[in-house]
PDB file of C-alpha atoms in Angstrom:
ATOM      1  CA  MET A   3     -37.602   3.142  48.372  1.00  0.00           C
ATOM      2  CA  ASN A   4     -41.070   2.290  47.078  1.00  0.00           C
ATOM      3  CA  GLN A   5     -44.059   4.594  47.120  1.00  0.00           C
ATOM      4  CA  SER A   6     -45.600   3.118  50.302  1.00  0.00           C
ATOM      5  CA  GLN A   7     -42.360   3.585  52.207  1.00  0.00           C
ATOM      6  CA  ARG A   8     -42.045   7.172  50.969  1.00  0.00           C
ATOM      7  CA  ILE A   9     -45.607   7.900  52.098  1.00  0.00           C
ATOM      8  CA  ASN A  10     -45.035   6.263  55.506  1.00  0.00           C
ATOM      9  CA  ASN A  11     -41.819   8.240  56.023  1.00  0.00           C
ATOM     10  CA  ARG A  12     -43.504  11.466  54.941  1.00  0.00           C
ATOM     11  CA  TYR A  13     -46.491  10.739  57.218  1.00  0.00           C
ATOM     12  CA  ASN A  14     -44.183  10.222  60.200  1.00  0.00           C
ATOM     13  CA  GLU A  15     -42.393  13.524  59.475  1.00  0.00           C
ATOM     14  CA  LEU A  16     -45.512  15.727  59.144  1.00  0.00           C
ATOM     15  CA  THR A  17     -45.541  18.929  61.159  1.00  0.00           C
ATOM     16  CA  ASP A  18     -48.686  19.838  63.090  1.00  0.00           C
ATOM     17  CA  LEU A  19     -49.710  22.309  60.406  1.00  0.00           C
ATOM     18  CA  GLU A  20     -49.137  19.795  57.593  1.00  0.00           C
ATOM     19  CA  TYR A  21     -51.018  17.145  59.542  1.00  0.00           C
ATOM     20  CA  GLN A  22     -53.975  19.494  59.962  1.00  0.00           C
ATOM     21  CA  PHE A  23     -53.920  20.295  56.229  1.00  0.00           C
ATOM     22  CA  TYR A  24     -53.862  16.613  55.250  1.00  0.00           C
ATOM     23  CA  GLU A  25     -56.535  15.789  57.815  1.00  0.00           C
ATOM     24  CA  GLU A  26     -58.884  18.362  56.245  1.00  0.00           C
ATOM     25  CA  LYS A  27     -58.188  16.946  52.787  1.00  0.00           C
ATOM     26  CA  ALA A  28     -58.751  13.420  54.147  1.00  0.00           C
ATOM     27  CA  ILE A  29     -62.144  14.414  55.574  1.00  0.00           C
ATOM     28  CA  GLU A  30     -63.069  15.810  52.143  1.00  0.00           C
ATOM     29  CA  LEU A  31     -61.936  12.551  50.511  1.00  0.00           C
ATOM     30  CA  CYS A  32     -63.953  10.475  52.979  1.00  0.00           C
ATOM     31  CA  ALA A  33     -67.062  12.596  52.395  1.00  0.00           C
ATOM     32  CA  ARG A  34     -66.586  12.340  48.625  1.00  0.00           C
ATOM     33  CA  GLU A  35     -66.327   8.552  48.820  1.00  0.00           C
ATOM     34  CA  ILE A  36     -69.631   8.230  50.673  1.00  0.00           C
ATOM     35  CA  GLY A  37     -71.324  10.854  48.515  1.00  0.00           C
ATOM     36  CA  ALA A  38     -71.729  13.523  51.178  1.00  0.00           C
ATOM     37  CA  THR A  39     -70.580  17.110  51.411  1.00  0.00           C
ATOM     38  CA  THR A  40     -69.874  16.932  55.151  1.00  0.00           C
ATOM     39  CA  LEU A  41     -69.613  14.099  57.636  1.00  0.00           C
ATOM     40  CA  ASN A  42     -72.227  13.554  60.332  1.00  0.00           C
ATOM     41  CA  GLU A  43     -71.299  12.374  63.828  1.00  0.00           C
ATOM     42  CA  ASN A  44     -71.357   8.639  63.005  1.00  0.00           C
ATOM     43  CA  GLN A  45     -69.415   9.130  59.781  1.00  0.00           C
ATOM     44  CA  LEU A  46     -66.891  11.259  61.650  1.00  0.00           C
ATOM     45  CA  LYS A  47     -66.327   8.394  64.126  1.00  0.00           C
ATOM     46  CA  ILE A  48     -65.620   6.053  61.218  1.00  0.00           C
ATOM     47  CA  PHE A  49     -63.246   8.633  59.744  1.00  0.00           C
ATOM     48  CA  GLN A  50     -61.419   8.960  63.063  1.00  0.00           C
ATOM     49  CA  ALA A  51     -60.894   5.201  63.138  1.00  0.00           C
ATOM     50  CA  LEU A  52     -59.470   5.311  59.610  1.00  0.00           C
ATOM     51  CA  ARG A  53     -57.784   8.725  59.826  1.00  0.00           C
ATOM     52  CA  GLU A  54     -54.263   7.503  59.067  1.00  0.00           C
ATOM     53  CA  VAL A  55     -55.484   5.493  56.065  1.00  0.00           C
ATOM     54  CA  TYR A  56     -57.325   8.490  54.606  1.00  0.00           C
ATOM     55  CA  ILE A  57     -54.422  10.876  55.212  1.00  0.00           C
ATOM     56  CA  LYS A  58     -52.040   8.481  53.470  1.00  0.00           C
ATOM     57  CA  ALA A  59     -54.545   8.126  50.621  1.00  0.00           C
ATOM     58  CA  VAL A  60     -54.534  11.912  50.188  1.00  0.00           C
ATOM     59  CA  MET A  61     -50.739  11.918  50.226  1.00  0.00           C
ATOM     60  CA  LYS A  62     -50.656   9.159  47.601  1.00  0.00           C
ATOM     61  CA  GLU A  63     -53.157  11.071  45.454  1.00  0.00           C
ATOM     62  CA  GLU A  64     -50.936  14.143  45.735  1.00  0.00           C
ATOM     63  CA  ILE A  65     -47.849  12.175  44.656  1.00  0.00           C
ATOM     64  CA  LEU A  66     -49.693  10.656  41.702  1.00  0.00           C
ATOM     65  CA  ASN A  67     -50.975  14.058  40.587  1.00  0.00           C
ATOM     66  CA  THR A  68     -47.456  15.472  40.819  1.00  0.00           C
ATOM     67  CA  GLU A  69     -46.049  12.599  38.762  1.00  0.00           C
ATOM     68  CA  LEU A  70     -48.810  13.000  36.173  1.00  0.00           C
ATOM     69  CA  SER A  71     -48.193  16.707  35.837  1.00  0.00           C
ATOM     70  CA  LYS A  72     -44.456  16.068  35.419  1.00  0.00           C
ATOM     71  CA  ASN A  73     -45.191  13.500  32.712  1.00  0.00           C
ATOM     72  CA  ASN A  74     -47.522  15.928  30.950  1.00  0.00           C
ATOM     73  CA  LEU A  75     -44.863  18.629  31.155  1.00  0.00           C
ATOM     74  CA  PHE A  76     -42.247  16.338  29.640  1.00  0.00           C
ATOM     75  CA  SER A  77     -44.611  15.114  26.928  1.00  0.00           C
ATOM     76  CA  GLY A  78     -45.334  18.747  26.072  1.00  0.00           C
ATOM     77  CA  ILE A  79     -41.632  19.424  25.737  1.00  0.00           C
ATOM     78  CA  THR A  80     -41.267  16.322  23.594  1.00  0.00           C
ATOM     79  CA  ILE A  81     -44.060  17.444  21.289  1.00  0.00           C
ATOM     80  CA  GLU A  82     -42.520  20.916  20.991  1.00  0.00           C
ATOM     81  CA  HIS A  83     -39.120  19.359  20.356  1.00  0.00           C
ATOM     82  CA  ARG A  84     -40.607  17.180  17.605  1.00  0.00           C
ATOM     83  CA  LYS A  85     -42.185  20.238  16.000  1.00  0.00           C
ATOM     84  CA  ASP A  86     -38.843  22.041  16.091  1.00  0.00           C
ATOM     85  CA  VAL A  87     -37.064  19.057  14.542  1.00  0.00           C
ATOM     86  CA  GLU A  88     -39.690  18.799  11.795  1.00  0.00           C
ATOM     87  CA  LEU A  89     -39.430  22.523  11.085  1.00  0.00           C
ATOM     88  CA  TYR A  90     -35.642  22.304  10.978  1.00  0.00           C
ATOM     89  CA  SER A  91     -35.799  19.331   8.593  1.00  0.00           C
ATOM     90  CA  LYS A  92     -38.219  21.183   6.349  1.00  0.00           C
ATOM     91  CA  LYS A  93     -35.952  24.251   6.261  1.00  0.00           C
ATOM     92  CA  GLU A  94     -32.961  22.032   5.469  1.00  0.00           C
ATOM     93  CA  GLU A  95     -34.852  20.499   2.535  1.00  0.00           C
ATOM     94  CA  GLU A  96     -35.789  23.957   1.236  1.00  0.00           C
ATOM     95  CA  LYS A  97     -32.166  25.085   1.509  1.00  0.00           C
ATOM     96  CA  ASP A  98     -30.989  21.973  -0.332  1.00  0.00           C
ATOM     97  CA  MET A  99     -33.544  22.544  -3.107  1.00  0.00           C
ATOM     98  CA  LEU A 100     -32.428  26.165  -3.481  1.00  0.00           C
ATOM     99  CA  TRP A 101     -28.815  25.055  -3.597  1.00  0.00           C
ATOM    100  CA  TYR A 102     -29.577  22.562  -6.386  1.00  0.00           C
ATOM    101  CA  GLU A 103     -31.420  25.263  -8.338  1.00  0.00           C
ATOM    102  CA  ILE A 104     -28.447  27.610  -8.004  1.00  0.00           C
ATOM    103  CA  VAL A 105     -25.997  24.896  -9.069  1.00  0.00           C
ATOM    104  CA  LEU A 106     -28.154  23.829 -12.033  1.00  0.00           C
ATOM    105  CA  ASN A 107     -28.596  27.382 -13.288  1.00  0.00           C
TER     106      ASN A 107
END
């Protein structure tokens, strides 16, 4: 299922409370796009005509932010893992050098 289908399915399954939440976020998005802090009466009419589009845009933005944060989390783990591997390799080299010194002496 592609992202558009997931958003459409999610939109169709919204509860009243979720719908109200997304509608508020959509109004904020609409106002942001036109450079306003709140919508006047005419702008609100335009929003009402495009309500579903704006709500789905907010949902898509939410999905993208979630995916980005997951990617950042995994990249953080990868970086930490690399540091651990480098530290382990360094300790192995030190142990090997000590072993050679013991054997040579």
